[in-house]
Amino acid sequence: MKTLNRKLLRDLFAARGLLIAIISIMMLGSALLIGMQSTFYNMRAAKDRYYRQCRMASFWIDLKKAPLAELEILNDLPGIRSWQDRIQFPVTVDLDQRMRPLNGTVISMPDRRQAVTNDIVLIRGDYFSDRDEPEVIVNDKFAEANRLHPGQKLHLLLNNRREEFLIVGTAISSEFTYLIGPGSLTPDPENFGVFYLPRKQMEELFDFEGAANQVIGQFTPDIGKGENAVLDLAERKLESSGFISATLLKDFTSNYFVSNEISQLSSMSSFLPSMFLVVAALILNVLMTRLAKQQRTTVGTLKALGYTDGTIFLHFLKFGTAVGMVAGILASGLGTLVTLGMLSQYQQFFQFPDLRNDFYLRTHVIGWSVSIVCAMLGSLYGARQMLLLRPAEAMRPEPPAKGGRIFLEHFTLLWNELSPGWRVTLRSMVRHRTRTAVALFAGTVGAGILISGLMMMEATEYFIRDEFELRNRSDIDLTFKDALDREAWYDLSHLPGVDRVEPLFSVACDFVNGPHERQGAIQGIINNAQLTVPTDKDKRRINIPSVGLVMERRLADHLRLNVGDLVEIRPKSGRRDPVHVPLAVVSESQFGLNVYADLEYLCRIRGESFAMSGAQLKVNQTDKAQRELYHTLKQMPAMEAINSRLELIKNMRETIIQNQNVAIGMIVVFAGTIFFGNVLNASLVNLSERQREVATMGAMGYTRWEIGLLFLRESLLINMLGAVLGLPVGYVLIKLMTKMIDQDLVRFPIVTAPWIYVSAFITALFFTLMAHAVVQWQIHGMNWLESLKVRE
């Protein structure tokens, strides 16, 4: 082994205490990079495999009821490679072990197993058999959540009948990778499921012999950007067959959530790790600068012996490279654990048949490379210092640093009020301004990461409370199979346990303003509604006008509409005559692109006297009252879906909070590592530079605790100041994070609370004290006499 390489090993071993902190930060950054990128690739691969396995459709066309013969016209449309008809309906599920009826969707499948578009993957049991009794295949998550097994029976309320089915198997499908019920943001397999029935049974149950109400299919590979044109043509061709709507894969609910999550993962996998790596590189720069000063005479001797500047420069770069290599190797292991943890979390949300952790060598090589490059960049300044030294100059001890008054000392009134300890601390911080600036930057980044995570947690709770408890205040939402008249409103108000009923009338439509067009729906509510409360930007209640629409601001912006403008409405069902209505009020909300209108006004422009497609209930919360109510609702054939808003909110809180707790724990660890490593590095470098000064103070009678207090004071001041500066940084980070989420679906508010700032300061304080414990231990281990001999 060459002489310089042996020296390199000795230097690394001597600086092991400082390097552990730097390697930890660098390892976290690289591990996040490797872990998040590996998760991204695994998620994308799992999605592609799943879609291929199930032959995922490229489009969905919903119809009212179309004879199969009329659908043959799709064969003549250019751009459609294949298509398949099927029957699909919402359904109510009646389980003996559940008090309230549950919601679901029934979908027809071929009577005999064959490859179809949007196929299923059997998890347990078998496909349909030749038994005489009705059979059903149940979504596996729903079956697991409700403890259903093949061989058991369940009851479905469909087409005004309560039918008993034998469960022959459980399955999943790429069509419902992200399985959510109506109005929810998170999967709720306990209360919403998908049920597959043989085609023949579906035809008999719904009186659909020789007909279908949905078409799914694939485009030709060369379709390019002509998908919308093909579906527009299909709409015109199928208009007489009861065309309702057409949906592209990119807009299909499950695919939207899956693709959006993968896209966000891709963005975050570059952004978050880079913050750790920048901090690690800066801290390493401080260490290398100090190392260069410590080895001043050694470098001078090496130069005198004939070693070239290039050889010495390379030697110090090797130091950084070694640090980067160790961090990169450790990051591979930690990154794999991060991947496993993230995939485990995602498996709870998304139903993939094989979401496995494949090894992507490319991500690990990138992680190692980034780690090494950042370490080398951090070493450049220190290595460059070696080149500036001449042998004769370098072999002399480093001259003492310049003293003099710092600028604070010009404020004599203030300066004289400070204790000697604070004066020493402030002088040290100002005279080592580069090290102070790096430590301040690291503390700011640590606090920023922590605050952004906590603000996201507070924003989520605010979003649920504001959107699902204040704007929507019902306990139960009902959806009817067909529009009902005013008499049904009266009947609902007299159900057991019902305190208030408000009718709803929903009209799916396209909004058009010149070249601007968006799909959506208008929700008709009564003008004195108490259970749906649109609000303006100042959270003031909006009274529904007797004429015109109340439109969410983001949708109005998409359509370039101002209050008073006319917007064209093209209904998608019933009478399809376009009508022009004024925009009366602009509302503000955080969920969806809601449009409201007075219910009677909406009925008038649709040419109906009174109609309600759903209702909101406020009910008595006692078990007895709810049991009686749910029992009655189960007997009502008009019901298409019954949603308990309280359970929806409870599920959202449990699901989101469960995952947020994991995320917050990780954020605290990551931020704490930065705080800890930052304080440890700065303090130990400071202690190393001031050994003689510290020993002198010890010889003069200062206790080791009093000396340690000097270093603690400096660490606390820098990290607390960093925590303060981290407040705006956290705000900017949360702004960037919320911008990555689709604003049309969810617009997370940016909210703050005192506990966030208190938590940030407590975390900074805790990890600062933890790091200082190591520094204090070093001070207690110092030999005053030996330290005083160092310069002799």
GROMACS .gro file of C-alpha atoms in nm, residues 215-407:
model
  193
  215VAL     CA    1  -6.891  -0.056  -2.369
  216ILE     CA    2  -6.523  -0.093  -2.293
  217GLY     CA    3  -6.252  -0.120  -2.552
  218GLN     CA    4  -5.906  -0.052  -2.688
  219PHE     CA    5  -5.779   0.204  -2.934
  220THR     CA    6  -5.552   0.112  -3.222
  221PRO     CA    7  -5.181   0.166  -3.140
  222ASP     CA    8  -5.153   0.452  -3.392
  223ILE     CA    9  -5.436   0.654  -3.236
  224GLY     CA   10  -5.198   0.923  -3.107
  225LYS     CA   11  -5.393   1.227  -2.989
  226GLY     CA   12  -5.708   1.134  -3.175
  227GLU     CA   13  -5.873   0.956  -2.881
  228ASN     CA   14  -6.120   1.237  -2.809
  229ALA     CA   15  -6.217   1.263  -3.176
  230VAL     CA   16  -6.296   0.891  -3.185
  231LEU     CA   17  -6.511   0.912  -2.873
  232ASP     CA   18  -6.689   1.222  -3.009
  233LEU     CA   19  -6.772   1.023  -3.320
  234ALA     CA   20  -6.888   0.731  -3.105
  235GLU     CA   21  -7.114   0.968  -2.912
  236ARG     CA   22  -7.281   1.088  -3.230
  237LYS     CA   23  -7.326   0.734  -3.358
  238LEU     CA   24  -7.469   0.606  -3.028
  239GLU     CA   25  -7.680   0.908  -2.937
  240SER     CA   26  -7.999   0.728  -3.031
  241SER     CA   27  -7.888   0.427  -2.820
  242GLY     CA   28  -7.893   0.622  -2.495
  243PHE     CA   29  -7.536   0.753  -2.489
  244ILE     CA   30  -7.456   0.901  -2.147
  245SER     CA   31  -7.081   0.962  -2.131
  246ALA     CA   32  -6.743   0.846  -2.253
  247THR     CA   33  -6.433   0.825  -2.036
  248LEU     CA   34  -6.072   0.789  -2.138
  249LEU     CA   35  -5.832   0.577  -1.936
  250LYS     CA   36  -5.646   0.885  -1.814
  251ASP     CA   37  -5.969   1.019  -1.661
  252PHE     CA   38  -6.093   0.689  -1.521
  253THR     CA   39  -6.105   0.722  -1.140
  254SER     CA   40  -5.883   0.431  -1.040
  255ASN     CA   41  -5.622   0.494  -1.308
  256TYR     CA   42  -5.624   0.865  -1.227
  257PHE     CA   43  -5.531   0.803  -0.862
  258VAL     CA   44  -5.269   0.537  -0.944
  259SER     CA   45  -5.101   0.739  -1.219
  260ASN     CA   46  -5.113   1.059  -1.019
  261GLU     CA   47  -4.945   0.893  -0.720
  262ILE     CA   48  -4.671   0.745  -0.938
  263SER     CA   49  -4.614   1.083  -1.103
  264GLN     CA   50  -4.583   1.258  -0.765
  265LEU     CA   51  -4.343   0.989  -0.650
  266SER     CA   52  -4.122   1.059  -0.950
  267SER     CA   53  -4.111   1.431  -0.870
  268MET     CA   54  -4.047   1.389  -0.498
  269SER     CA   55  -3.771   1.129  -0.550
  270SER     CA   56  -3.545   1.400  -0.692
  271PHE     CA   57  -3.648   1.698  -0.485
  272LEU     CA   58  -3.635   1.568  -0.126
  273PRO     CA   59  -3.301   1.375  -0.141
  274SER     CA   60  -3.125   1.672  -0.300
  275MET     CA   61  -3.182   1.876   0.017
  276PHE     CA   62  -3.001   1.618   0.232
  277LEU     CA   63  -2.715   1.584  -0.014
  278VAL     CA   64  -2.658   1.959  -0.033
  279VAL     CA   65  -2.648   1.981   0.347
  280ALA     CA   66  -2.408   1.686   0.368
  281ALA     CA   67  -2.178   1.836   0.103
  282LEU     CA   68  -2.162   2.168   0.289
  283ILE     CA   69  -2.090   2.001   0.623
  284LEU     CA   70  -1.820   1.788   0.462
  285ASN     CA   71  -1.672   2.105   0.322
  286VAL     CA   72  -1.638   2.243   0.677
  287LEU     CA   73  -1.470   1.923   0.790
  288MET     CA   74  -1.228   1.913   0.497
  289THR     CA   75  -1.132   2.274   0.551
  290ARG     CA   76  -1.052   2.196   0.911
  291LEU     CA   77  -0.861   1.883   0.813
  292ALA     CA   78  -0.656   2.085   0.570
  293LYS     CA   79  -0.560   2.327   0.843
  294GLN     CA   80  -0.474   2.045   1.080
  295GLN     CA   81  -0.247   1.885   0.822
  296ARG     CA   82  -0.074   2.202   0.719
  297THR     CA   83   0.271   2.093   0.829
  298THR     CA   84   0.222   1.740   0.698
  299VAL     CA   85   0.134   1.875   0.356
  300GLY     CA   86   0.435   2.105   0.368
  301THR     CA   87   0.658   1.809   0.444
  302LEU     CA   88   0.506   1.604   0.162
  303LYS     CA   89   0.567   1.889  -0.081
  304ALA     CA   90   0.923   1.923   0.041
  305LEU     CA   91   0.973   1.550  -0.021
  306GLY     CA   92   0.868   1.596  -0.383
  307TYR     CA   93   0.500   1.510  -0.391
  308THR     CA   94   0.329   1.716  -0.660
  309ASP     CA   95   0.029   1.940  -0.604
  310GLY     CA   96  -0.180   1.707  -0.817
  311THR     CA   97  -0.090   1.404  -0.604
  312ILE     CA   98  -0.176   1.585  -0.283
  313PHE     CA   99  -0.496   1.727  -0.433
  314LEU     CA  100  -0.599   1.379  -0.541
  315HIS     CA  101  -0.516   1.245  -0.197
  316PHE     CA  102  -0.762   1.481  -0.031
  317LEU     CA  103  -1.025   1.414  -0.297
  318LYS     CA  104  -0.990   1.046  -0.208
  319PHE     CA  105  -1.092   1.137   0.143
  320GLY     CA  106  -1.425   1.273   0.015
  321THR     CA  107  -1.462   0.983  -0.226
  322ALA     CA  108  -1.421   0.733   0.057
  323VAL     CA  109  -1.688   0.913   0.258
  324GLY     CA  110  -1.922   0.913  -0.042
  325MET     CA  111  -1.858   0.544  -0.111
  326VAL     CA  112  -1.932   0.439   0.246
  327ALA     CA  113  -2.247   0.654   0.250
  328GLY     CA  114  -2.353   0.512  -0.087
  329ILE     CA  115  -2.305   0.150   0.018
  330LEU     CA  116  -2.497   0.202   0.342
  331ALA     CA  117  -2.763   0.392   0.146
  332SER     CA  118  -2.822   0.086  -0.072
  333GLY     CA  119  -2.924  -0.117   0.230
  334LEU     CA  120  -3.130   0.161   0.387
  335GLY     CA  121  -3.283   0.247   0.049
  336THR     CA  122  -3.401  -0.112   0.012
  337LEU     CA  123  -3.571  -0.088   0.351
  338VAL     CA  124  -3.730   0.243   0.248
  339THR     CA  125  -3.859   0.076  -0.069
  340LEU     CA  126  -4.005  -0.218   0.125
  341GLY     CA  127  -4.175   0.020   0.369
  342MET     CA  128  -4.323   0.239   0.097
  343LEU     CA  129  -4.444  -0.057  -0.108
  344SER     CA  130  -4.606  -0.199   0.205
  345GLN     CA  131  -4.789   0.130   0.256
  346TYR     CA  132  -4.897   0.147  -0.107
  347GLN     CA  133  -5.028  -0.209  -0.095
  348GLN     CA  134  -5.283  -0.092   0.161
  349PHE     CA  135  -5.420   0.163  -0.085
  350PHE     CA  136  -5.377  -0.008  -0.420
  351GLN     CA  137  -5.476  -0.363  -0.505
  352PHE     CA  138  -5.187  -0.508  -0.708
  353PRO     CA  139  -5.151  -0.885  -0.749
  354ASP     CA  140  -4.771  -0.871  -0.728
  355LEU     CA  141  -4.635  -0.543  -0.598
  356ARG     CA  142  -4.285  -0.675  -0.544
  357ASN     CA  143  -3.950  -0.514  -0.477
  358ASP     CA  144  -3.737  -0.578  -0.783
  359PHE     CA  145  -3.373  -0.477  -0.768
  360TYR     CA  146  -3.298  -0.188  -1.005
  361LEU     CA  147  -2.921  -0.167  -1.033
  362ARG     CA  148  -2.951   0.166  -1.212
  363THR     CA  149  -3.109   0.339  -0.911
  364HIS     CA  150  -2.838   0.207  -0.679
  365VAL     CA  151  -2.561   0.314  -0.918
  366ILE     CA  152  -2.720   0.659  -0.941
  367GLY     CA  153  -2.743   0.672  -0.561
  368TRP     CA  154  -2.377   0.576  -0.518
  369SER     CA  155  -2.268   0.819  -0.790
  370VAL     CA  156  -2.465   1.110  -0.644
  371SER     CA  157  -2.327   1.032  -0.299
  372ILE     CA  158  -1.968   1.020  -0.423
  373VAL     CA  159  -2.001   1.332  -0.640
  374CYS     CA  160  -2.156   1.531  -0.354
  375ALA     CA  161  -1.880   1.415  -0.118
  376MET     CA  162  -1.611   1.511  -0.370
  377LEU     CA  163  -1.771   1.851  -0.424
  378GLY     CA  164  -1.770   1.898  -0.049
  379SER     CA  165  -1.398   1.818  -0.042
  380LEU     CA  166  -1.295   2.046  -0.326
  381TYR     CA  167  -1.248   2.361  -0.119
  382GLY     CA  168  -1.039   2.187   0.146
  383ALA     CA  169  -0.828   2.012  -0.120
  384ARG     CA  170  -0.776   2.341  -0.300
  385GLN     CA  171  -0.637   2.492   0.019
  386MET     CA  172  -0.352   2.238  -0.005
  387LEU     CA  173  -0.253   2.363  -0.348
  388LEU     CA  174  -0.215   2.720  -0.224
  389LEU     CA  175   0.048   2.631   0.034
  390ARG     CA  176   0.416   2.657  -0.043
  391PRO     CA  177   0.642   2.399   0.127
  392ALA     CA  178   0.832   2.646   0.342
  393GLU     CA  179   0.516   2.829   0.442
  394ALA     CA  180   0.321   2.510   0.507
  395MET     CA  181   0.588   2.363   0.736
  396ARG     CA  182   0.540   2.652   0.974
  397PRO     CA  183   0.250   2.642   1.222
  398GLU     CA  184  -0.062   2.824   1.111
  399PRO     CA  185  -0.055   3.188   1.226
  400PRO     CA  186  -0.322   3.278   1.480
  401ALA     CA  187  -0.650   3.393   1.341
  402LYS     CA  188  -0.704   3.766   1.327
  403GLY     CA  189  -0.882   3.906   1.627
  404GLY     CA  190  -1.028   4.250   1.661
  405ARG     CA  191  -1.370   4.376   1.749
  406ILE     CA  192  -1.673   4.231   1.580
  407PHE     CA  193  -1.943   4.465   1.459
   0.00000   0.00000   0.00000
